[in-house]
Amino acid sequence: MDHALSPAAPQPAHVPDALVYDFDIHADPGLLDDPHVRIMDLLRNAPPVFWTPRNGGGWMVLTHAANYEASRDTEAFSSEFVPQDKMKALLASLPPGAPHIPQPIPITLDPPEHTKYRQPLQKVFSPKTISALRDSIRELAGDLIEAIKPDGRCEFMSAVAEPLPVQVFLKMLGLPLDRLPEYRAIVKEHMEAIDGDREGSMRRLQTIAAAMRDTLLDRRDNPRDDIISMLWKLEIDGQPTTLADMENYGVLLFIAGLDTVMNGMGLAMRGLAVDTDLQRKLRAEPKLIAEAAEEMLRRYTFTVPMRVVKRPVELSGAKMMPGDMVKLFLPAADLDAKEFPQPDVYDLDRENNVHIAFGVGPHRCLGSHLARVELQVLYEEMLARMPEFRLDPDHPPVFHGGHVIGIESMHLVWDV
């Protein structure tokens, strides 16, 4: 894979030289070599909030305090990359019968619109709904692990980290499992795309919606016990759900469910594979696993939400202007020494481990309960069923950057 840096964008007049730092979130060599080591390096050597010329030019927010502030200030840091009035005008201007352009809602909305669309989803992802899934998640994890166990080695991402959350999610949504490879290919293309390509993004979202449409329509007429059927029953602002609403919800859930958690699983298992003492400790005391999963989320945070600046604002001394793009670099926030002493040490007894791996503010991850259950169950099953596992020295892990930092491939070995 060619990891050439993206072309450098010109430096805007309002950005001082002192705040420019060259970093490409898709192709930085250090990030691709070992992401969280490079992130510690950024925290030591880059300004706490800096402007990079890569990927169209934009701000990177590193510190915990600045990420917290920007995440909660939706008036200055907006999620509406295409303002709602423009989006509505664009949709209204389409010729009759033109395919709907789905928006991943509610992630691309600001309050109060955001609240209106998010509220109905809360029920679908409530802790109660998710705990009911724990046994089926455990069963699937057990099956995947037992299948690799006799071999003494595996490529963990394709063997476990991808099929586990993706199958759980397809089942929850009610999408056919036999289309898993096709769905993953679509999402992968979407996640690897460069940020500024709005038209390409709309096209890719249409591809995702098209891949789900037959199932969406089928559940409208033949409801079952799954999320798509449940979403058809919702009312938004007192109005019944439309196919357009369903596609908007669908593309968001599809992207989130088919990509994010597998990266968290890969990073966490690598954390365990390089720390056999921790494996021993957790095998001996499985009740520590819930806490261990939280510290793993902090130590290897992986999502990088985007915002666009709506009005002139200052963040940690950086003056930002309307139209500036901002990346909330949560993996750096959770390694900020001001918030977490000795941040690169994995510490099971860490006091006040209030990480923001799932974000903070109104856009906090809706699927966090599900992700937590999946991660905890995976730890429990890996540690209960497998002998001590380690990284394969002949095949070092391959990482990727982007909006979700994670692992492309990771080979584990163990003694049979």
CSV table of C-alpha atoms in Angstrom, one decimal:
chain,number,residue,atom,x,y,z
A,1,MET,CA,0.0,0.0,0.0
A,2,ASP,CA,1.4,3.4,-1.0
A,3,HIS,CA,1.4,5.8,2.0
A,4,ALA,CA,2.5,9.0,0.2
A,5,LEU,CA,1.7,12.1,2.2
A,6,SER,CA,-1.2,14.1,0.9
A,7,PRO,CA,-0.3,17.4,-0.9
A,8,ALA,CA,0.2,20.4,1.4
A,9,ALA,CA,-2.6,23.0,1.5
A,10,PRO,CA,-1.6,26.7,1.7
A,11,GLN,CA,-1.4,28.1,5.2
A,12,PRO,CA,-4.3,30.4,6.0
A,13,ALA,CA,-3.5,34.0,7.1
A,14,HIS,CA,-4.9,33.5,10.6
A,15,VAL,CA,-2.6,30.6,11.4
A,16,PRO,CA,0.7,31.7,12.9
A,17,ASP,CA,3.9,29.7,11.9
A,18,ALA,CA,4.3,28.7,15.6
A,19,LEU,CA,1.1,26.6,15.4
A,20,VAL,CA,2.0,24.8,12.1
A,21,TYR,CA,3.1,21.1,12.5
A,22,ASP,CA,3.3,18.7,9.6
A,23,PHE,CA,1.3,15.6,10.4
A,24,ASP,CA,-0.7,13.4,8.0
A,25,ILE,CA,-3.3,11.3,9.9
A,26,HIS,CA,-3.6,8.9,7.0
A,27,ALA,CA,0.0,8.5,6.0
A,28,ASP,CA,2.4,9.7,8.8
A,29,PRO,CA,5.2,7.1,8.9
A,30,GLY,CA,5.5,7.1,12.7
A,31,LEU,CA,1.8,6.7,13.1
A,32,LEU,CA,1.8,3.7,10.7
A,33,ASP,CA,4.8,2.2,12.5
A,34,ASP,CA,3.3,2.3,16.0
A,35,PRO,CA,0.4,4.7,16.4
A,36,HIS,CA,0.3,5.3,20.1
A,37,VAL,CA,4.1,5.7,20.4
A,38,ARG,CA,3.8,8.4,17.7
A,39,ILE,CA,0.9,10.0,19.6
A,40,MET,CA,3.0,10.3,22.8
A,41,ASP,CA,5.7,11.9,20.6
A,42,LEU,CA,3.2,14.5,19.3
A,43,LEU,CA,2.1,15.3,22.8
A,44,ARG,CA,5.7,16.0,23.7
A,45,ASN,CA,6.8,17.9,20.6
A,46,ALA,CA,3.8,19.4,18.8
A,47,PRO,CA,1.7,22.4,20.0
A,48,PRO,CA,-1.4,21.3,22.1
A,49,VAL,CA,-3.6,22.4,19.2
A,50,PHE,CA,-1.8,22.7,15.8
A,51,TRP,CA,-2.6,23.3,12.2
A,52,THR,CA,-1.4,20.7,9.6
A,53,PRO,CA,-1.2,21.4,5.9
A,54,ARG,CA,-2.2,17.7,5.1
A,55,ASN,CA,-5.5,16.4,3.9
A,56,GLY,CA,-6.8,19.8,2.9
A,57,GLY,CA,-5.4,21.6,5.9
A,58,GLY,CA,-6.9,21.7,9.3
A,59,TRP,CA,-6.5,21.7,13.1
A,60,MET,CA,-5.5,18.8,15.3
A,61,VAL,CA,-6.6,19.0,18.9
A,62,LEU,CA,-4.3,17.0,21.2
A,63,THR,CA,-4.9,17.8,24.9
A,64,HIS,CA,-7.6,16.3,27.0
A,65,ALA,CA,-8.8,19.8,28.1
A,66,ALA,CA,-9.1,21.2,24.6
A,67,ASN,CA,-10.9,18.1,23.3
A,68,TYR,CA,-13.3,18.2,26.1
A,69,GLU,CA,-14.0,21.9,25.5
A,70,ALA,CA,-14.4,21.6,21.7
A,71,SER,CA,-16.6,18.4,22.0
A,72,ARG,CA,-19.1,20.2,24.2
A,73,ASP,CA,-19.2,23.5,22.3
A,74,THR,CA,-21.4,22.5,19.4
A,75,GLU,CA,-22.1,26.2,18.5
A,76,ALA,CA,-18.5,26.9,17.6
A,77,PHE,CA,-17.5,23.3,16.6
A,78,SER,CA,-20.2,22.0,14.4
A,79,SER,CA,-20.9,18.6,13.0
A,80,GLU,CA,-22.9,20.0,10.1
A,81,PHE,CA,-20.2,19.9,7.4
A,82,VAL,CA,-22.9,20.8,4.9
A,83,PRO,CA,-25.2,23.3,6.7
A,84,GLN,CA,-28.7,22.0,7.0
A,85,ASP,CA,-30.3,24.7,4.9
A,86,LYS,CA,-27.9,24.0,2.1
A,87,MET,CA,-28.4,20.2,2.5
A,88,LYS,CA,-32.2,20.7,2.3
A,89,ALA,CA,-31.9,22.9,-0.7
A,90,LEU,CA,-29.6,20.3,-2.4
A,91,LEU,CA,-32.1,17.5,-1.7
A,92,ALA,CA,-35.0,19.6,-2.9
A,93,SER,CA,-33.2,20.4,-6.2
A,94,LEU,CA,-32.7,16.8,-7.1
A,95,PRO,CA,-34.9,15.7,-10.1
A,96,PRO,CA,-37.9,13.5,-9.2
A,97,GLY,CA,-36.9,9.9,-8.8
A,98,ALA,CA,-33.2,10.7,-8.2
A,99,PRO,CA,-31.7,8.5,-5.5
A,100,HIS,CA,-31.8,10.0,-2.0
A,101,ILE,CA,-28.4,11.2,-0.7
A,102,PRO,CA,-28.3,9.7,2.8
A,103,GLN,CA,-26.6,11.6,5.6
A,104,PRO,CA,-25.2,9.6,8.6
A,105,ILE,CA,-27.7,11.0,11.1
A,106,PRO,CA,-27.6,12.1,13.9
A,107,ILE,CA,-23.8,12.4,13.8
A,108,THR,CA,-23.9,15.1,11.1
A,109,LEU,CA,-26.4,17.3,13.0
A,110,ASP,CA,-26.1,19.8,15.8
A,111,PRO,CA,-28.5,20.3,18.7
A,112,PRO,CA,-31.5,20.8,18.7
A,113,GLU,CA,-32.0,18.8,15.4
A,114,HIS,CA,-29.4,16.3,16.7
A,115,THR,CA,-31.4,15.6,19.8
A,116,LYS,CA,-34.6,15.0,17.9
A,117,TYR,CA,-33.0,12.2,15.8
A,118,ARG,CA,-30.8,10.8,18.6
A,119,GLN,CA,-33.5,10.4,21.2
A,120,PRO,CA,-35.4,7.6,19.4
A,121,LEU,CA,-32.1,5.6,19.1
A,122,GLN,CA,-31.4,5.7,22.8
A,123,LYS,CA,-33.9,2.9,23.4
A,124,VAL,CA,-32.3,0.7,20.7
A,125,PHE,CA,-28.8,1.0,22.4
A,126,SER,CA,-29.9,1.2,26.0
A,127,PRO,CA,-27.8,-0.8,28.6
A,128,LYS,CA,-30.8,-3.1,29.1
A,129,THR,CA,-31.2,-3.9,25.4
A,130,ILE,CA,-27.5,-4.6,25.1
A,131,SER,CA,-27.2,-6.8,28.2
A,132,ALA,CA,-29.8,-9.1,26.7
A,133,LEU,CA,-27.3,-9.7,23.8
A,134,ARG,CA,-24.4,-10.7,26.1
A,135,ASP,CA,-25.0,-14.5,25.9
A,136,SER,CA,-25.2,-14.5,22.1
A,137,ILE,CA,-22.0,-12.4,21.8
A,138,ARG,CA,-20.2,-14.8,24.2
A,139,GLU,CA,-21.3,-17.8,22.2
A,140,LEU,CA,-20.1,-16.3,18.9
A,141,ALA,CA,-16.7,-15.2,20.5
A,142,GLY,CA,-16.3,-18.8,21.9
A,143,ASP,CA,-16.9,-20.3,18.4
A,144,LEU,CA,-14.4,-18.0,16.7
A,145,ILE,CA,-11.7,-18.7,19.3
A,146,GLU,CA,-12.2,-22.4,19.4
A,147,ALA,CA,-11.8,-22.5,15.6
A,148,ILE,CA,-8.3,-21.0,15.7
A,149,LYS,CA,-7.1,-22.5,18.9
A,150,PRO,CA,-5.7,-25.8,17.5
A,151,ASP,CA,-3.5,-24.0,14.9
A,152,GLY,CA,-1.1,-22.3,17.4
A,153,ARG,CA,-1.3,-19.1,15.3
A,154,CYS,CA,-3.8,-16.8,13.6
A,155,GLU,CA,-4.2,-13.5,11.8
A,156,PHE,CA,-6.4,-12.1,14.6
A,157,MET,CA,-8.2,-9.3,12.7
A,158,SER,CA,-9.7,-11.5,10.0
A,159,ALA,CA,-10.2,-14.5,12.3
A,160,VAL,CA,-11.8,-12.8,15.3
A,161,ALA,CA,-11.8,-9.0,15.5
A,162,GLU,CA,-13.7,-8.5,12.3
A,163,PRO,CA,-16.3,-11.3,12.3
A,164,LEU,CA,-17.2,-10.9,16.0
A,165,PRO,CA,-18.6,-7.3,16.1
A,166,VAL,CA,-19.6,-7.3,12.5
A,167,GLN,CA,-21.7,-10.5,12.8
A,168,VAL,CA,-23.2,-9.3,16.1
A,169,PHE,CA,-24.1,-6.0,14.4
A,170,LEU,CA,-25.6,-7.5,11.2
A,171,LYS,CA,-27.7,-9.7,13.4
A,172,MET,CA,-28.9,-6.8,15.5
A,173,LEU,CA,-29.7,-4.7,12.5
A,174,GLY,CA,-31.3,-7.6,10.7
A,175,LEU,CA,-29.0,-7.6,7.7
A,176,PRO,CA,-28.0,-10.9,5.9
A,177,LEU,CA,-24.7,-12.4,7.2
A,178,ASP,CA,-23.8,-13.9,3.9
A,179,ARG,CA,-23.2,-10.4,2.5
A,180,LEU,CA,-20.6,-9.6,5.2
A,181,PRO,CA,-17.6,-9.5,2.8
A,182,GLU,CA,-19.4,-7.1,0.5
A,183,TYR,CA,-20.5,-4.8,3.3
A,184,ARG,CA,-17.0,-4.7,4.8
A,185,ALA,CA,-15.5,-3.8,1.5
A,186,ILE,CA,-17.9,-0.8,1.1
A,187,VAL,CA,-17.2,0.4,4.6
A,188,LYS,CA,-13.4,0.0,4.2
A,189,GLU,CA,-13.5,2.2,1.0
A,190,HIS,CA,-15.5,4.8,2.9
A,191,MET,CA,-13.1,4.9,5.9
A,192,GLU,CA,-10.0,5.2,3.8
A,193,ALA,CA,-11.3,8.1,1.7
A,194,ILE,CA,-9.7,11.5,2.0
A,195,ASP,CA,-11.6,14.1,4.1
A,196,GLY,CA,-12.2,16.8,1.6
A,197,ASP,CA,-13.9,14.7,-1.1
A,198,ARG,CA,-17.6,15.7,-0.4
A,199,GLU,CA,-19.0,14.4,-3.7
A,200,GLY,CA,-17.2,11.0,-3.3
A,201,SER,CA,-18.5,10.8,0.2
A,202,MET,CA,-22.1,11.3,-0.9
A,203,ARG,CA,-21.6,8.6,-3.6
A,204,ARG,CA,-20.2,6.1,-1.1
A,205,LEU,CA,-23.1,6.8,1.3
A,206,GLN,CA,-25.5,6.1,-1.6
A,207,THR,CA,-23.7,2.8,-2.2
A,208,ILE,CA,-24.1,1.8,1.5
A,209,ALA,CA,-27.8,2.8,1.4
A,210,ALA,CA,-28.3,0.8,-1.8
A,211,ALA,CA,-26.7,-2.3,-0.2
A,212,MET,CA,-29.3,-2.1,2.6
A,213,ARG,CA,-32.4,-1.0,0.7
A,214,ASP,CA,-34.0,-4.4,0.0
A,215,THR,CA,-33.7,-5.3,3.7
A,216,LEU,CA,-35.1,-1.9,4.8
A,217,LEU,CA,-38.1,-2.3,2.6
A,218,ASP,CA,-38.7,-5.9,3.6
A,219,ARG,CA,-38.7,-5.0,7.3
A,220,ARG,CA,-41.2,-2.2,6.7
A,221,ASP,CA,-43.7,-4.8,5.4
A,222,ASN,CA,-42.5,-7.8,7.4
A,223,PRO,CA,-41.2,-6.6,10.8
A,224,ARG,CA,-39.0,-9.0,12.8
A,225,ASP,CA,-37.1,-8.7,16.1
A,226,ASP,CA,-34.3,-6.5,14.9
A,227,ILE,CA,-33.2,-2.9,14.9
A,228,ILE,CA,-34.4,-2.1,11.4
A,229,SER,CA,-37.9,-3.2,12.3
A,230,MET,CA,-37.7,-1.2,15.5
A,231,LEU,CA,-36.6,1.9,13.7
A,232,TRP,CA,-39.6,1.7,11.4
A,233,LYS,CA,-41.8,2.0,14.5
A,234,LEU,CA,-40.2,5.3,15.7
A,235,GLU,CA,-41.7,8.7,15.3
A,236,ILE,CA,-39.5,11.7,14.6
A,237,ASP,CA,-41.1,15.0,15.6
A,238,GLY,CA,-44.5,13.1,15.7
A,239,GLN,CA,-44.1,11.9,12.1
A,240,PRO,CA,-43.7,8.3,11.1
A,241,THR,CA,-40.2,7.2,9.9
A,242,THR,CA,-39.7,7.5,6.1
A,243,LEU,CA,-37.4,5.5,3.9
A,244,ALA,CA,-35.1,8.5,3.7
A,245,ASP,CA,-34.9,8.6,7.6
A,246,MET,CA,-34.2,4.8,7.6
A,247,GLU,CA,-31.3,5.3,5.1
A,248,ASN,CA,-29.9,8.2,7.1
A,249,TYR,CA,-29.9,6.1,10.3
A,250,GLY,CA,-28.8,3.0,8.4
A,251,VAL,CA,-25.6,4.5,6.9
A,252,LEU,CA,-24.5,5.7,10.3
A,253,LEU,CA,-25.1,2.5,12.1
A,254,PHE,CA,-23.6,0.5,9.2
A,255,ILE,CA,-20.3,2.5,9.3
A,256,ALA,CA,-20.1,2.6,13.1
A,257,GLY,CA,-21.0,-1.1,13.6
A,258,LEU,CA,-18.9,-2.5,10.8
A,259,ASP,CA,-15.6,-0.7,11.5
A,260,THR,CA,-15.0,1.0,14.8
A,261,VAL,CA,-15.1,-1.8,17.4
A,262,MET,CA,-12.9,-4.2,15.5
A,263,ASN,CA,-10.1,-1.6,15.7
A,264,GLY,CA,-10.6,-1.4,19.4
A,265,MET,CA,-10.4,-5.2,19.7
A,266,GLY,CA,-7.2,-5.4,17.6
A,267,LEU,CA,-5.5,-2.7,19.7
A,268,ALA,CA,-6.6,-4.2,23.0
A,269,MET,CA,-5.4,-7.7,22.0
A,270,ARG,CA,-2.1,-6.3,20.9
A,271,GLY,CA,-1.9,-4.7,24.3
A,272,LEU,CA,-2.4,-8.1,26.0
A,273,ALA,CA,-0.1,-9.9,23.6
A,274,VAL,CA,2.9,-7.7,24.5
A,275,ASP,CA,2.1,-7.9,28.2
A,276,THR,CA,2.1,-11.5,29.3
A,277,ASP,CA,2.2,-10.5,33.0
A,278,LEU,CA,-1.1,-8.7,32.5
A,279,GLN,CA,-2.5,-11.8,30.8
A,280,ARG,CA,-1.5,-13.9,33.8
A,281,LYS,CA,-3.0,-11.5,36.3
A,282,LEU,CA,-6.4,-11.3,34.4
A,283,ARG,CA,-6.5,-15.1,34.0
A,284,ALA,CA,-6.0,-15.5,37.7
A,285,GLU,CA,-8.6,-12.8,38.6
A,286,PRO,CA,-11.2,-12.6,35.8
A,287,LYS,CA,-13.3,-10.1,37.8
A,288,LEU,CA,-10.7,-7.5,37.0
A,289,ILE,CA,-11.5,-7.7,33.3
A,290,ALA,CA,-14.2,-5.0,33.3
A,291,GLU,CA,-11.7,-2.5,34.8
A,292,ALA,CA,-8.9,-3.8,32.5
A,293,ALA,CA,-11.1,-3.1,29.5
A,294,GLU,CA,-11.6,0.5,30.5
A,295,GLU,CA,-7.8,1.1,30.9
A,296,MET,CA,-7.3,-0.5,27.5
A,297,LEU,CA,-9.8,1.9,26.0
A,298,ARG,CA,-7.9,4.8,27.5
A,299,ARG,CA,-4.4,3.5,26.6
A,300,TYR,CA,-5.4,2.7,23.0
A,301,THR,CA,-8.2,5.1,22.1
A,302,PHE,CA,-8.8,5.0,18.4
A,303,THR,CA,-11.5,7.4,17.1
A,304,VAL,CA,-10.9,10.8,15.7
A,305,PRO,CA,-14.2,12.8,15.2
A,306,MET,CA,-14.3,15.7,12.9
A,307,ARG,CA,-15.8,19.2,13.3
A,308,VAL,CA,-16.1,22.4,11.3
A,309,VAL,CA,-15.6,25.8,12.9
A,310,LYS,CA,-18.9,27.9,12.7
A,311,ARG,CA,-17.8,31.2,14.3
A,312,PRO,CA,-14.4,32.7,15.3
A,313,VAL,CA,-13.2,30.9,18.4
A,314,GLU,CA,-10.0,30.5,20.4
A,315,LEU,CA,-9.0,27.0,21.7
A,316,SER,CA,-5.9,26.6,23.8
A,317,GLY,CA,-4.4,29.8,22.3
A,318,ALA,CA,-5.2,28.9,18.7
A,319,LYS,CA,-7.5,31.3,16.8
A,320,MET,CA,-9.8,29.5,14.5
A,321,MET,CA,-12.1,30.9,11.8
A,322,PRO,CA,-15.4,29.7,10.2
A,323,GLY,CA,-14.8,26.9,7.7
A,324,ASP,CA,-11.7,25.6,9.4
A,325,MET,CA,-11.7,21.8,9.7
A,326,VAL,CA,-10.9,20.3,13.1
A,327,LYS,CA,-9.9,16.8,14.1
A,328,LEU,CA,-10.6,15.9,17.8
A,329,PHE,CA,-7.6,13.6,18.3
A,330,LEU,CA,-9.1,11.6,21.2
A,331,PRO,CA,-6.2,9.0,21.2
A,332,ALA,CA,-3.9,11.9,22.2
A,333,ALA,CA,-6.4,13.3,24.8
A,334,ASP,CA,-6.4,10.0,26.6
A,335,LEU,CA,-2.6,10.0,26.7
A,336,ASP,CA,-2.4,13.5,28.1
A,337,ALA,CA,-0.1,13.4,31.1
A,338,LYS,CA,-1.9,16.4,32.7
A,339,GLU,CA,-5.0,14.2,33.0
A,340,PHE,CA,-3.4,10.8,33.3
A,341,PRO,CA,-0.1,10.6,35.2
A,342,GLN,CA,2.4,8.3,33.3
A,343,PRO,CA,-0.1,8.0,30.5
A,344,ASP,CA,1.8,5.3,28.5
A,345,VAL,CA,1.8,3.0,31.5
A,346,TYR,CA,-1.1,0.5,31.5
A,347,ASP,CA,-2.2,0.8,35.1
A,348,LEU,CA,-5.1,-1.4,36.4
A,349,ASP,CA,-5.2,0.7,39.6
A,350,ARG,CA,-5.4,4.1,37.9
A,351,GLU,CA,-7.5,6.6,39.9
A,352,ASN,CA,-10.2,8.6,38.2
A,353,ASN,CA,-9.9,6.8,34.8
A,354,VAL,CA,-12.3,9.1,33.1
A,355,HIS,CA,-11.2,8.5,29.5
A,356,ILE,CA,-13.0,10.0,26.5
A,357,ALA,CA,-12.5,7.1,24.1
A,358,PHE,CA,-16.2,7.3,23.3
A,359,GLY,CA,-16.2,11.0,23.0
A,360,VAL,CA,-17.9,13.5,25.3
A,361,GLY,CA,-20.8,16.0,24.9
A,362,PRO,CA,-24.0,15.5,22.8
A,363,HIS,CA,-22.3,13.3,20.3
A,364,ARG,CA,-20.9,10.8,22.8
A,365,CYS,CA,-20.9,7.4,21.1
A,366,LEU,CA,-24.4,5.9,21.1
A,367,GLY,CA,-23.0,2.3,20.8
A,368,SER,CA,-20.6,2.6,23.8
A,369,HIS,CA,-22.6,0.1,25.8
A,370,LEU,CA,-22.4,-2.4,23.0
A,371,ALA,CA,-18.7,-1.8,22.4
A,372,ARG,CA,-18.0,-2.3,26.1
A,373,VAL,CA,-19.9,-5.6,26.3
A,374,GLU,CA,-18.1,-6.9,23.1
A,375,LEU,CA,-14.7,-5.9,24.4
A,376,GLN,CA,-15.2,-7.4,27.8
A,377,VAL,CA,-16.6,-10.6,26.5
A,378,LEU,CA,-13.7,-10.9,24.0
A,379,TYR,CA,-11.2,-10.6,26.9
A,380,GLU,CA,-13.0,-13.0,29.0
A,381,GLU,CA,-13.3,-15.6,26.3
A,382,MET,CA,-9.7,-15.2,25.0
A,383,LEU,CA,-8.2,-15.4,28.4
A,384,ALA,CA,-10.4,-18.3,29.5
A,385,ARG,CA,-10.0,-20.4,26.4
A,386,MET,CA,-6.5,-19.6,25.0
A,387,PRO,CA,-3.1,-20.4,26.4
A,388,GLU,CA,-0.7,-17.4,26.7
A,389,PHE,CA,-0.6,-15.6,23.3
A,390,ARG,CA,2.1,-13.3,21.9
A,391,LEU,CA,2.8,-11.4,18.7
A,392,ASP,CA,4.4,-13.4,15.9
A,393,PRO,CA,7.9,-12.0,15.6
A,394,ASP,CA,8.0,-12.9,11.9
A,395,HIS,CA,4.9,-10.9,11.1
A,396,PRO,CA,4.8,-7.6,12.9
A,397,PRO,CA,1.4,-5.9,13.1
A,398,VAL,CA,0.4,-3.5,10.3
A,399,PHE,CA,-1.4,-0.4,11.4
A,400,HIS,CA,-3.6,2.2,9.6
A,401,GLY,CA,-4.3,5.9,10.4
A,402,GLY,CA,-7.4,7.9,9.5
A,403,HIS,CA,-10.6,8.7,11.3
A,404,VAL,CA,-10.3,5.4,13.2
A,405,ILE,CA,-6.8,4.4,14.1
A,406,GLY,CA,-6.3,0.7,14.1
A,407,ILE,CA,-4.7,-2.5,12.9
A,408,GLU,CA,-4.9,-3.9,9.4
A,409,SER,CA,-3.3,-7.3,10.3
A,410,MET,CA,-1.9,-8.8,13.5
A,411,HIS,CA,-0.4,-12.3,13.7
A,412,LEU,CA,-0.6,-14.0,17.1
A,413,VAL,CA,1.1,-17.2,18.2
A,414,TRP,CA,0.7,-19.5,21.2
A,415,ASP,CA,1.9,-23.0,22.3
A,416,VAL,CA,-0.4,-25.8,21.4
